[in-house]
Amino acid sequence: MVHHSGSIQSFKQQKGMHTSISEILKEKSLKPSRRSLPCLAQSQTHPINLNHFLSVPLTPEPNAEVEGLSQSISNSCSLLPPQTAEDGKDQCVEESEVTPCETRAEETFPLQKPVTRVKLEARPNSIQRKNPARSSGLFFREGKKRIDYILVYKKSSPQVEKRCTFEKNLRAEGLMLEKEPSLTNNDIMFVKVHAPWETLCKYAEQMNIRMPFRKKCYFTDWKSKTLGSRFHLRCRQIKSWLPRNPMKLDKEALPDLEDTDCYTAPFSRARMHHFTINNRGTFFSNSTRSRIVHHVLQRTKYEEGKSKMGIIRLLGNNTYEAAFPPHEGGYKSRHPIKTHGAQNHRHLLYERWARWGIWYKYQPLDLIRRYFGEKIGLYFAWLGWYTGMLIPAALVGVFVFLYGLFTMDSSQVSKEICEANTTIMCPMCEDTCEPWKLSDSCVYAKVTHLFDNGGTVFFAIFMAIWATVFLEFWKRRRAELTYDWDLIDWEEEEEELRPQFEAKYSRVERVNPISGKPEPFQPFSDKLSRLMVSVSGIFFMISLVLTAVFAVVVFRLIAMEKFASLNWYFVKKNWQFATSGTGVCINFMIIMSLNVVYEKVAYLLTNLEHPRTDSEWENSFSLKMFLFQFVNLNSSTFYIAFFLGRFAGRPGKYNKLFNRWRLEECHPSGCLIDLCLQMGVIMFFKQIWNNFMELGYPLLQNWWSRRKMKKRGGGGQNVENKAQLPQWDKDWNLQPMNAHGLVDEYLEMVLQFGFTTIFVAAFPLAPLLALLNNIIEIRLDAYKFVTQWRRPMPARATDIGIWHGILEGIGVLAVITNAFVIAITSDYIPRFVYAFKYGPCRDKGYHHDDECLQGYMNSSLSVFDIREMKNDSQFRYCRYRDYRAPPWSSGPYEFTLQFWHVLAARLAFIIVFEHLVYGIKSFIAYLIPDMPKGLCDRMRREKYLMQEMMYEAELEHLQKERKKNGRRYHHEWP
């Protein structure tokens, strides 16, 4: 882990302090521990068997820019005076007749000192002597300069002048360029970009990139001193006797995951002597180099004008086809990683993260962050944390389900339904349907008990508390990661304005309060009008969702009538399952079809708003996508949970839709099984579809591109084996990361979180399905990022953005919905009221379900005179689910007192449940601080020590300079 520190300028504030901290740490002179060794040499952060890929010669590059300039003259675009339009392509003399991938093993690169494990030193000499340019294709043709970025353009593109001006300005900024034609397509040209040492240092200082400080790392964990070394030795002995955790990664096989326990400070060329620079080639990691080059690409002009700059605009006007950092070689090897080690970081990620055989292992988050950047690293950290927190929720859900399974046959309600051979239920339709026996729905009643039992209330309260604990502990985990990844003091750079925003509002300018420079400005009236149009579009799409739900409701009403009157006995007997099952399947197909429409509409509405920056665009797009898909997924579920059977009426006076179809009513055992079936089918099939689209679709796309390449013979030169292609050609044939970044990944998981928490009282197996899906999801995403996608630009971030607020909103909504599900959808409250007020235990106290619920089913069914509806029926009376007076009473078919007792109990339960759970959630959130106390103490102490170290380092440097000049020096601050 890399520790943050105060600013490098903080030593100026130490004039009044003592000149040495030897008195502070005087008790013992501590040697750098194994954890602190990487502070003294960056070469130790890489395994020895990766040196021939990840390092460059140790010789400095004093004339790198001169050499690059002389080489770039031969490869540069020389602009000629403008001629006719037909001669536009000839205005720029480009290097197109270059022998592709022409590499020569002219020299052997010196390896770094073997400072890692002896086990890794057994690398075959033949492999170590291999030229890295030939073996990986990650260097320029001369085999020394590492490729930091790849630009791709078509030779037939008419934007020649813009491209030449852009590349000329890139060279003026200090970057080196080299061009290579594609081996698979004659029309494709690659521009390899390399940032020399001087350019990296210049922009690292401008971007305030924090680098490890040179001063030796002080041991700051003072807890071990107070507890004593004997105690720790004894703990280590006891721990060695215990079996090894199989989920932990093997650090012997992952040397890159060694902790780098050192202080960092913003890089400064004036104080370069403060930083450890043993190897200029590895001082800046590959992801940092790519980020610096991307920073330059974003700020380089291609035409005269304020907004005529940046690679994003050039990609938008088809000057370039793609721009991406290259992968660090192949992800597979002929030799096993255990004996020969990893070839590169990509190979290491594949073997220790993306393979299915290690699905049970923890994720190598430090390596993910190093390769893909902090933003993607935080996504996988959050996904792993969410998956781990699902384990206790899944276990409790399984226990609740098993409790319902084991008590299914002994349930008093199920017994009464299964034994009710003489109870005649009213017909499901008025014309063709006949009365039916209550015992015919015995299986339906038993299945309902699986999910509607005594553990339902407990599980709903547990999941509401679980959601709070998950989010609160994620905040702590995020704090630890931002500390380990040196993001505590990182502030997001001032973002570039979106090209669309600049083009739209270039005429109106105002001074940016941060940068002090004039920039395009969107008037408030224009912003408000566009926002109102966008909100109107959102409401229109939500109304479209409600229309689709209404169509499904109509289908269910028609299907209920048809299935209940069907001549097929099996379907007629199980008409409830048939109606719910077909309705859910049709609803799922509508949901997946509308999702495609919603994405396009959300994209259109977001562009209509003209967000100022890319982060504002991403937040706005994410919110719209969540609203659309959340309503699309859950609208039918809300209908079944809170409206199904509530307005059906009674026999003889049914409420009908369009005076034609009778509204659907619940089964005598309740409506919860319909809700459970709805959630189970949608959750199961949606996860399968999402997993196919995430992995299967990119696999098919890459297969199709390889097939087309073989069909046309490569489009250029014949390539017998894919392994012979240089890395830039391989990456070009991969799929780019989707344009929305991580929006789709987060959206899928957040919607799943909603399914897991909002209606979890109706489906306790939801956490288990989510857990199984996420175990697969982690490896699918890992495989996709490592093997199927081009390497994304490593981006930094300190949190998961707008998604955290959405998760908190879902947690609040889950409490409300679960309270209503238990009170209204399930039969928990009616059973509870009957047991205490109307059952055989009303005067004895509540004892047991079997005893106190005797006669419950008869009490919950009302009586109807069939002759009021049919004169030719063989039965005089039938029963229906409601609390109404019998037809022979003084007030026939009026609500009984039991109805009002149940209604009052339901309302009281909702109020008590919500206040109780919200109180528990708030109390837990108050008890759990967002940052661990030990982390806060360590951060403060390290900041203090860093200030002391900076002061001593500067003083030591000045003293050495005075000694060198022969001047006398004193201990006072110069």
PDB file of N, CA and C in Angstrom, residues 455-532:
ATOM      1  N   GLY A 455     -41.070 -16.495   9.774  1.00  0.00           N
ATOM      2  CA  GLY A 455     -39.759 -15.863   9.628  1.00  0.00           C
ATOM      3  C   GLY A 455     -39.741 -14.675   8.699  1.00  0.00           C
ATOM      4  N   THR A 456     -40.892 -14.370   8.070  1.00  0.00           N
ATOM      5  CA  THR A 456     -40.935 -13.285   7.088  1.00  0.00           C
ATOM      6  C   THR A 456     -40.639 -11.937   7.729  1.00  0.00           C
ATOM      7  N   VAL A 457     -41.267 -11.646   8.866  1.00  0.00           N
ATOM      8  CA  VAL A 457     -41.061 -10.357   9.527  1.00  0.00           C
ATOM      9  C   VAL A 457     -39.622 -10.216  10.003  1.00  0.00           C
ATOM     10  N   PHE A 458     -39.100 -11.279  10.593  1.00  0.00           N
ATOM     11  CA  PHE A 458     -37.711 -11.227  11.053  1.00  0.00           C
ATOM     12  C   PHE A 458     -36.755 -10.962   9.896  1.00  0.00           C
ATOM     13  N   PHE A 459     -36.989 -11.637   8.771  1.00  0.00           N
ATOM     14  CA  PHE A 459     -36.071 -11.478   7.645  1.00  0.00           C
ATOM     15  C   PHE A 459     -36.168 -10.083   7.042  1.00  0.00           C
ATOM     16  N   ALA A 460     -37.370  -9.502   7.015  1.00  0.00           N
ATOM     17  CA  ALA A 460     -37.521  -8.139   6.497  1.00  0.00           C
ATOM     18  C   ALA A 460     -36.760  -7.142   7.362  1.00  0.00           C
ATOM     19  N   ILE A 461     -36.865  -7.285   8.692  1.00  0.00           N
ATOM     20  CA  ILE A 461     -36.118  -6.393   9.586  1.00  0.00           C
ATOM     21  C   ILE A 461     -34.619  -6.613   9.423  1.00  0.00           C
ATOM     22  N   PHE A 462     -34.226  -7.874   9.305  1.00  0.00           N
ATOM     23  CA  PHE A 462     -32.805  -8.188   9.134  1.00  0.00           C
ATOM     24  C   PHE A 462     -32.243  -7.554   7.872  1.00  0.00           C
ATOM     25  N   MET A 463     -32.965  -7.628   6.749  1.00  0.00           N
ATOM     26  CA  MET A 463     -32.457  -7.092   5.491  1.00  0.00           C
ATOM     27  C   MET A 463     -32.419  -5.573   5.513  1.00  0.00           C
ATOM     28  N   ALA A 464     -33.354  -4.929   6.215  1.00  0.00           N
ATOM     29  CA  ALA A 464     -33.303  -3.465   6.321  1.00  0.00           C
ATOM     30  C   ALA A 464     -32.061  -3.040   7.097  1.00  0.00           C
ATOM     31  N   ILE A 465     -31.757  -3.760   8.179  1.00  0.00           N
ATOM     32  CA  ILE A 465     -30.542  -3.463   8.952  1.00  0.00           C
ATOM     33  C   ILE A 465     -29.306  -3.832   8.144  1.00  0.00           C
ATOM     34  N   TRP A 466     -29.395  -4.930   7.394  1.00  0.00           N
ATOM     35  CA  TRP A 466     -28.250  -5.363   6.568  1.00  0.00           C
ATOM     36  C   TRP A 466     -27.877  -4.300   5.541  1.00  0.00           C
ATOM     37  N   ALA A 467     -28.877  -3.681   4.922  1.00  0.00           N
ATOM     38  CA  ALA A 467     -28.592  -2.648   3.917  1.00  0.00           C
ATOM     39  C   ALA A 467     -27.833  -1.488   4.543  1.00  0.00           C
ATOM     40  N   THR A 468     -28.223  -1.096   5.762  1.00  0.00           N
ATOM     41  CA  THR A 468     -27.515  -0.003   6.446  1.00  0.00           C
ATOM     42  C   THR A 468     -26.095  -0.398   6.804  1.00  0.00           C
ATOM     43  N   VAL A 469     -25.939  -1.599   7.339  1.00  0.00           N
ATOM     44  CA  VAL A 469     -24.598  -2.072   7.716  1.00  0.00           C
ATOM     45  C   VAL A 469     -23.712  -2.174   6.480  1.00  0.00           C
ATOM     46  N   PHE A 470     -24.271  -2.651   5.381  1.00  0.00           N
ATOM     47  CA  PHE A 470     -23.502  -2.766   4.137  1.00  0.00           C
ATOM     48  C   PHE A 470     -22.963  -1.415   3.685  1.00  0.00           C
ATOM     49  N   LEU A 471     -23.827  -0.399   3.660  1.00  0.00           N
ATOM     50  CA  LEU A 471     -23.405   0.916   3.195  1.00  0.00           C
ATOM     51  C   LEU A 471     -22.437   1.574   4.179  1.00  0.00           C
ATOM     52  N   GLU A 472     -22.669   1.432   5.481  1.00  0.00           N
ATOM     53  CA  GLU A 472     -21.784   2.059   6.467  1.00  0.00           C
ATOM     54  C   GLU A 472     -20.402   1.425   6.457  1.00  0.00           C
ATOM     55  N   PHE A 473     -20.350   0.120   6.382  1.00  0.00           N
ATOM     56  CA  PHE A 473     -19.037  -0.535   6.350  1.00  0.00           C
ATOM     57  C   PHE A 473     -18.354  -0.350   4.999  1.00  0.00           C
ATOM     58  N   TRP A 474     -19.133  -0.136   3.940  1.00  0.00           N
ATOM     59  CA  TRP A 474     -18.492   0.201   2.667  1.00  0.00           C
ATOM     60  C   TRP A 474     -17.784   1.550   2.755  1.00  0.00           C
ATOM     61  N   LYS A 475     -18.373   2.498   3.474  1.00  0.00           N
ATOM     62  CA  LYS A 475     -17.705   3.784   3.655  1.00  0.00           C
ATOM     63  C   LYS A 475     -16.355   3.592   4.334  1.00  0.00           C
ATOM     64  N   ARG A 476     -16.295   2.726   5.331  1.00  0.00           N
ATOM     65  CA  ARG A 476     -15.023   2.449   6.006  1.00  0.00           C
ATOM     66  C   ARG A 476     -14.040   1.758   5.062  1.00  0.00           C
ATOM     67  N   ARG A 477     -14.552   0.809   4.305  1.00  0.00           N
ATOM     68  CA  ARG A 477     -13.690   0.110   3.356  1.00  0.00           C
ATOM     69  C   ARG A 477     -13.165   1.072   2.291  1.00  0.00           C
ATOM     70  N   ARG A 478     -14.031   1.962   1.823  1.00  0.00           N
ATOM     71  CA  ARG A 478     -13.601   2.952   0.833  1.00  0.00           C
ATOM     72  C   ARG A 478     -12.541   3.869   1.412  1.00  0.00           C
ATOM     73  N   ALA A 479     -12.680   4.262   2.681  1.00  0.00           N
ATOM     74  CA  ALA A 479     -11.676   5.111   3.319  1.00  0.00           C
ATOM     75  C   ALA A 479     -10.325   4.407   3.370  1.00  0.00           C
ATOM     76  N   GLU A 480     -10.339   3.113   3.683  1.00  0.00           N
ATOM     77  CA  GLU A 480      -9.080   2.366   3.722  1.00  0.00           C
ATOM     78  C   GLU A 480      -8.452   2.270   2.333  1.00  0.00           C
ATOM     79  N   LEU A 481      -9.291   2.051   1.319  1.00  0.00           N
ATOM     80  CA  LEU A 481      -8.756   1.947  -0.040  1.00  0.00           C
ATOM     81  C   LEU A 481      -8.200   3.284  -0.520  1.00  0.00           C
ATOM     82  N   THR A 482      -8.908   4.362  -0.259  1.00  0.00           N
ATOM     83  CA  THR A 482      -8.393   5.665  -0.681  1.00  0.00           C
ATOM     84  C   THR A 482      -7.097   6.009   0.049  1.00  0.00           C
ATOM     85  N   TYR A 483      -6.949   5.534   1.273  1.00  0.00           N
ATOM     86  CA  TYR A 483      -5.694   5.726   1.994  1.00  0.00           C
ATOM     87  C   TYR A 483      -4.590   4.861   1.403  1.00  0.00           C
ATOM     88  N   ASP A 484      -4.899   3.586   1.177  1.00  0.00           N
ATOM     89  CA  ASP A 484      -3.902   2.676   0.613  1.00  0.00           C
ATOM     90  C   ASP A 484      -3.486   3.093  -0.793  1.00  0.00           C
ATOM     91  N   TRP A 485      -4.434   3.630  -1.554  1.00  0.00           N
ATOM     92  CA  TRP A 485      -4.157   3.999  -2.936  1.00  0.00           C
ATOM     93  C   TRP A 485      -3.771   5.454  -3.085  1.00  0.00           C
ATOM     94  N   ASP A 486      -3.525   6.121  -1.959  1.00  0.00           N
ATOM     95  CA  ASP A 486      -2.987   7.479  -1.986  1.00  0.00           C
ATOM     96  C   ASP A 486      -3.954   8.463  -2.635  1.00  0.00           C
ATOM     97  N   LEU A 487      -5.227   8.378  -2.245  1.00  0.00           N
ATOM     98  CA  LEU A 487      -6.247   9.256  -2.809  1.00  0.00           C
ATOM     99  C   LEU A 487      -6.848  10.201  -1.779  1.00  0.00           C
ATOM    100  N   ILE A 488      -6.299  10.211  -0.562  1.00  0.00           N
ATOM    101  CA  ILE A 488      -6.901  11.021   0.496  1.00  0.00           C
ATOM    102  C   ILE A 488      -6.861  12.501   0.132  1.00  0.00           C
ATOM    103  N   ASP A 489      -5.706  12.967  -0.287  1.00  0.00           N
ATOM    104  CA  ASP A 489      -5.539  14.382  -0.605  1.00  0.00           C
ATOM    105  C   ASP A 489      -5.718  14.681  -2.089  1.00  0.00           C
ATOM    106  N   TRP A 490      -6.164  13.673  -2.844  1.00  0.00           N
ATOM    107  CA  TRP A 490      -6.312  13.889  -4.286  1.00  0.00           C
ATOM    108  C   TRP A 490      -7.595  14.642  -4.560  1.00  0.00           C
ATOM    109  N   GLU A 491      -7.481  15.694  -5.305  1.00  0.00           N
ATOM    110  CA  GLU A 491      -8.635  16.464  -5.735  1.00  0.00           C
ATOM    111  C   GLU A 491      -8.750  16.337  -7.242  1.00  0.00           C
ATOM    112  N   GLU A 492      -9.975  16.096  -7.666  1.00  0.00           N
ATOM    113  CA  GLU A 492     -10.215  15.902  -9.091  1.00  0.00           C
ATOM    114  C   GLU A 492      -9.812  17.150  -9.869  1.00  0.00           C
ATOM    115  N   GLU A 493      -9.087  16.904 -10.941  1.00  0.00           N
ATOM    116  CA  GLU A 493      -8.629  18.016 -11.764  1.00  0.00           C
ATOM    117  C   GLU A 493      -9.820  18.755 -12.375  1.00  0.00           C
ATOM    118  N   GLU A 494      -9.603  19.996 -12.672  1.00  0.00           N
ATOM    119  CA  GLU A 494     -10.640  20.779 -13.349  1.00  0.00           C
ATOM    120  C   GLU A 494     -10.936  20.119 -14.696  1.00  0.00           C
ATOM    121  N   GLU A 495     -12.152  19.650 -14.843  1.00  0.00           N
ATOM    122  CA  GLU A 495     -12.498  18.873 -16.025  1.00  0.00           C
ATOM    123  C   GLU A 495     -12.578  19.756 -17.265  1.00  0.00           C
ATOM    124  N   GLU A 496     -12.276  19.118 -18.381  1.00  0.00           N
ATOM    125  CA  GLU A 496     -12.430  19.798 -19.656  1.00  0.00           C
ATOM    126  C   GLU A 496     -13.915  19.917 -19.996  1.00  0.00           C
ATOM    127  N   LEU A 497     -14.276  21.010 -20.634  1.00  0.00           N
ATOM    128  CA  LEU A 497     -15.651  21.171 -21.087  1.00  0.00           C
ATOM    129  C   LEU A 497     -15.926  20.209 -22.233  1.00  0.00           C
ATOM    130  N   ARG A 498     -17.143  19.736 -22.291  1.00  0.00           N
ATOM    131  CA  ARG A 498     -17.540  18.846 -23.376  1.00  0.00           C
ATOM    132  C   ARG A 498     -17.558  19.634 -24.685  1.00  0.00           C
ATOM    133  N   PRO A 499     -17.109  19.042 -25.794  1.00  0.00           N
ATOM    134  CA  PRO A 499     -17.099  19.753 -27.076  1.00  0.00           C
ATOM    135  C   PRO A 499     -18.479  20.241 -27.484  1.00  0.00           C
ATOM    136  N   GLN A 500     -19.519  19.445 -27.196  1.00  0.00           N
ATOM    137  CA  GLN A 500     -20.878  19.863 -27.551  1.00  0.00           C
ATOM    138  C   GLN A 500     -21.291  21.106 -26.767  1.00  0.00           C
ATOM    139  N   PHE A 501     -20.868  21.188 -25.500  1.00  0.00           N
ATOM    140  CA  PHE A 501     -21.194  22.348 -24.682  1.00  0.00           C
ATOM    141  C   PHE A 501     -20.494  23.602 -25.216  1.00  0.00           C
ATOM    142  N   GLU A 502     -19.228  23.458 -25.570  1.00  0.00           N
ATOM    143  CA  GLU A 502     -18.480  24.599 -26.097  1.00  0.00           C
ATOM    144  C   GLU A 502     -19.036  25.070 -27.432  1.00  0.00           C
ATOM    145  N   ALA A 503     -19.397  24.108 -28.292  1.00  0.00           N
ATOM    146  CA  ALA A 503     -19.925  24.494 -29.600  1.00  0.00           C
ATOM    147  C   ALA A 503     -21.274  25.195 -29.475  1.00  0.00           C
ATOM    148  N   LYS A 504     -22.068  24.804 -28.486  1.00  0.00           N
ATOM    149  CA  LYS A 504     -23.402  25.380 -28.336  1.00  0.00           C
ATOM    150  C   LYS A 504     -23.366  26.763 -27.699  1.00  0.00           C
ATOM    151  N   TYR A 505     -22.470  26.965 -26.710  1.00  0.00           N
ATOM    152  CA  TYR A 505     -22.485  28.210 -25.937  1.00  0.00           C
ATOM    153  C   TYR A 505     -21.170  28.979 -26.051  1.00  0.00           C
ATOM    154  N   SER A 506     -20.535  28.899 -27.217  1.00  0.00           N
ATOM    155  CA  SER A 506     -19.260  29.591 -27.403  1.00  0.00           C
ATOM    156  C   SER A 506     -19.417  31.113 -27.458  1.00  0.00           C
ATOM    157  N   ARG A 507     -20.623  31.586 -27.760  1.00  0.00           N
ATOM    158  CA  ARG A 507     -20.811  33.037 -27.892  1.00  0.00           C
ATOM    159  C   ARG A 507     -20.968  33.722 -26.536  1.00  0.00           C
ATOM    160  N   VAL A 508     -21.430  32.973 -25.531  1.00  0.00           N
ATOM    161  CA  VAL A 508     -21.632  33.541 -24.190  1.00  0.00           C
ATOM    162  C   VAL A 508     -20.522  33.021 -23.291  1.00  0.00           C
ATOM    163  N   GLU A 509     -19.777  33.928 -22.666  1.00  0.00           N
ATOM    164  CA  GLU A 509     -18.654  33.534 -21.828  1.00  0.00           C
ATOM    165  C   GLU A 509     -18.744  34.203 -20.462  1.00  0.00           C
ATOM    166  N   ARG A 510     -18.115  33.548 -19.498  1.00  0.00           N
ATOM    167  CA  ARG A 510     -17.937  34.131 -18.177  1.00  0.00           C
ATOM    168  C   ARG A 510     -16.639  33.591 -17.605  1.00  0.00           C
ATOM    169  N   VAL A 511     -16.115  34.240 -16.579  1.00  0.00           N
ATOM    170  CA  VAL A 511     -14.837  33.844 -15.999  1.00  0.00           C
ATOM    171  C   VAL A 511     -15.065  32.670 -15.046  1.00  0.00           C
ATOM    172  N   ASN A 512     -14.285  31.618 -15.245  1.00  0.00           N
ATOM    173  CA  ASN A 512     -14.347  30.461 -14.347  1.00  0.00           C
ATOM    174  C   ASN A 512     -13.807  30.862 -12.985  1.00  0.00           C
ATOM    175  N   PRO A 513     -14.569  30.673 -11.886  1.00  0.00           N
ATOM    176  CA  PRO A 513     -14.091  31.101 -10.566  1.00  0.00           C
ATOM    177  C   PRO A 513     -12.897  30.316 -10.070  1.00  0.00           C
ATOM    178  N   ILE A 514     -12.623  29.152 -10.657  1.00  0.00           N
ATOM    179  CA  ILE A 514     -11.496  28.326 -10.212  1.00  0.00           C
ATOM    180  C   ILE A 514     -10.245  28.650 -11.008  1.00  0.00           C
ATOM    181  N   SER A 515     -10.353  28.568 -12.336  1.00  0.00           N
ATOM    182  CA  SER A 515      -9.179  28.801 -13.174  1.00  0.00           C
ATOM    183  C   SER A 515      -8.946  30.268 -13.480  1.00  0.00           C
ATOM    184  N   GLY A 516      -9.987  31.118 -13.357  1.00  0.00           N
ATOM    185  CA  GLY A 516      -9.859  32.533 -13.681  1.00  0.00           C
ATOM    186  C   GLY A 516      -9.825  32.819 -15.161  1.00  0.00           C
ATOM    187  N   LYS A 517     -10.171  31.819 -15.992  1.00  0.00           N
ATOM    188  CA  LYS A 517     -10.140  32.002 -17.438  1.00  0.00           C
ATOM    189  C   LYS A 517     -11.569  32.067 -17.971  1.00  0.00           C
ATOM    190  N   PRO A 518     -11.777  32.810 -19.060  1.00  0.00           N
ATOM    191  CA  PRO A 518     -13.128  32.857 -19.652  1.00  0.00           C
ATOM    192  C   PRO A 518     -13.477  31.515 -20.289  1.00  0.00           C
ATOM    193  N   GLU A 519     -14.725  31.124 -20.156  1.00  0.00           N
ATOM    194  CA  GLU A 519     -15.190  29.871 -20.724  1.00  0.00           C
ATOM    195  C   GLU A 519     -16.650  30.026 -21.119  1.00  0.00           C
ATOM    196  N   PRO A 520     -17.144  29.172 -22.026  1.00  0.00           N
ATOM    197  CA  PRO A 520     -18.560  29.240 -22.426  1.00  0.00           C
ATOM    198  C   PRO A 520     -19.482  29.050 -21.232  1.00  0.00           C
ATOM    199  N   PHE A 521     -20.612  29.728 -21.289  1.00  0.00           N
ATOM    200  CA  PHE A 521     -21.541  29.743 -20.163  1.00  0.00           C
ATOM    201  C   PHE A 521     -22.953  29.487 -20.662  1.00  0.00           C
ATOM    202  N   GLN A 522     -23.683  28.631 -19.947  1.00  0.00           N
ATOM    203  CA  GLN A 522     -25.071  28.325 -20.289  1.00  0.00           C
ATOM    204  C   GLN A 522     -26.006  29.183 -19.440  1.00  0.00           C
ATOM    205  N   PRO A 523     -26.789  30.060 -20.029  1.00  0.00           N
ATOM    206  CA  PRO A 523     -27.712  30.895 -19.244  1.00  0.00           C
ATOM    207  C   PRO A 523     -28.701  30.043 -18.454  1.00  0.00           C
ATOM    208  N   PHE A 524     -29.135  30.586 -17.329  1.00  0.00           N
ATOM    209  CA  PHE A 524     -30.037  29.839 -16.452  1.00  0.00           C
ATOM    210  C   PHE A 524     -31.370  29.545 -17.133  1.00  0.00           C
ATOM    211  N   SER A 525     -31.883  30.517 -17.906  1.00  0.00           N
ATOM    212  CA  SER A 525     -33.166  30.300 -18.577  1.00  0.00           C
ATOM    213  C   SER A 525     -33.081  29.152 -19.573  1.00  0.00           C
ATOM    214  N   ASP A 526     -31.967  29.078 -20.303  1.00  0.00           N
ATOM    215  CA  ASP A 526     -31.785  27.998 -21.262  1.00  0.00           C
ATOM    216  C   ASP A 526     -31.645  26.660 -20.540  1.00  0.00           C
ATOM    217  N   LYS A 527     -30.894  26.667 -19.447  1.00  0.00           N
ATOM    218  CA  LYS A 527     -30.714  25.436 -18.687  1.00  0.00           C
ATOM    219  C   LYS A 527     -32.033  24.948 -18.108  1.00  0.00           C
ATOM    220  N   LEU A 528     -32.846  25.874 -17.580  1.00  0.00           N
ATOM    221  CA  LEU A 528     -34.126  25.501 -16.987  1.00  0.00           C
ATOM    222  C   LEU A 528     -35.079  24.954 -18.047  1.00  0.00           C
ATOM    223  N   SER A 529     -35.124  25.595 -19.204  1.00  0.00           N
ATOM    224  CA  SER A 529     -36.040  25.125 -20.252  1.00  0.00           C
ATOM    225  C   SER A 529     -35.643  23.732 -20.734  1.00  0.00           C
ATOM    226  N   ARG A 530     -34.354  23.492 -20.911  1.00  0.00           N
ATOM    227  CA  ARG A 530     -33.907  22.163 -21.338  1.00  0.00           C
ATOM    228  C   ARG A 530     -34.175  21.125 -20.257  1.00  0.00           C
ATOM    229  N   LEU A 531     -34.007  21.515 -18.999  1.00  0.00           N
ATOM    230  CA  LEU A 531     -34.277  20.581 -17.907  1.00  0.00           C
ATOM    231  C   LEU A 531     -35.762  20.220 -17.852  1.00  0.00           C
ATOM    232  N   MET A 532     -36.638  21.192 -18.106  1.00  0.00           N
ATOM    233  CA  MET A 532     -38.071  20.914 -18.098  1.00  0.00           C
ATOM    234  C   MET A 532     -38.448  19.962 -19.235  1.00  0.00           C
TER     235      MET A 532
END
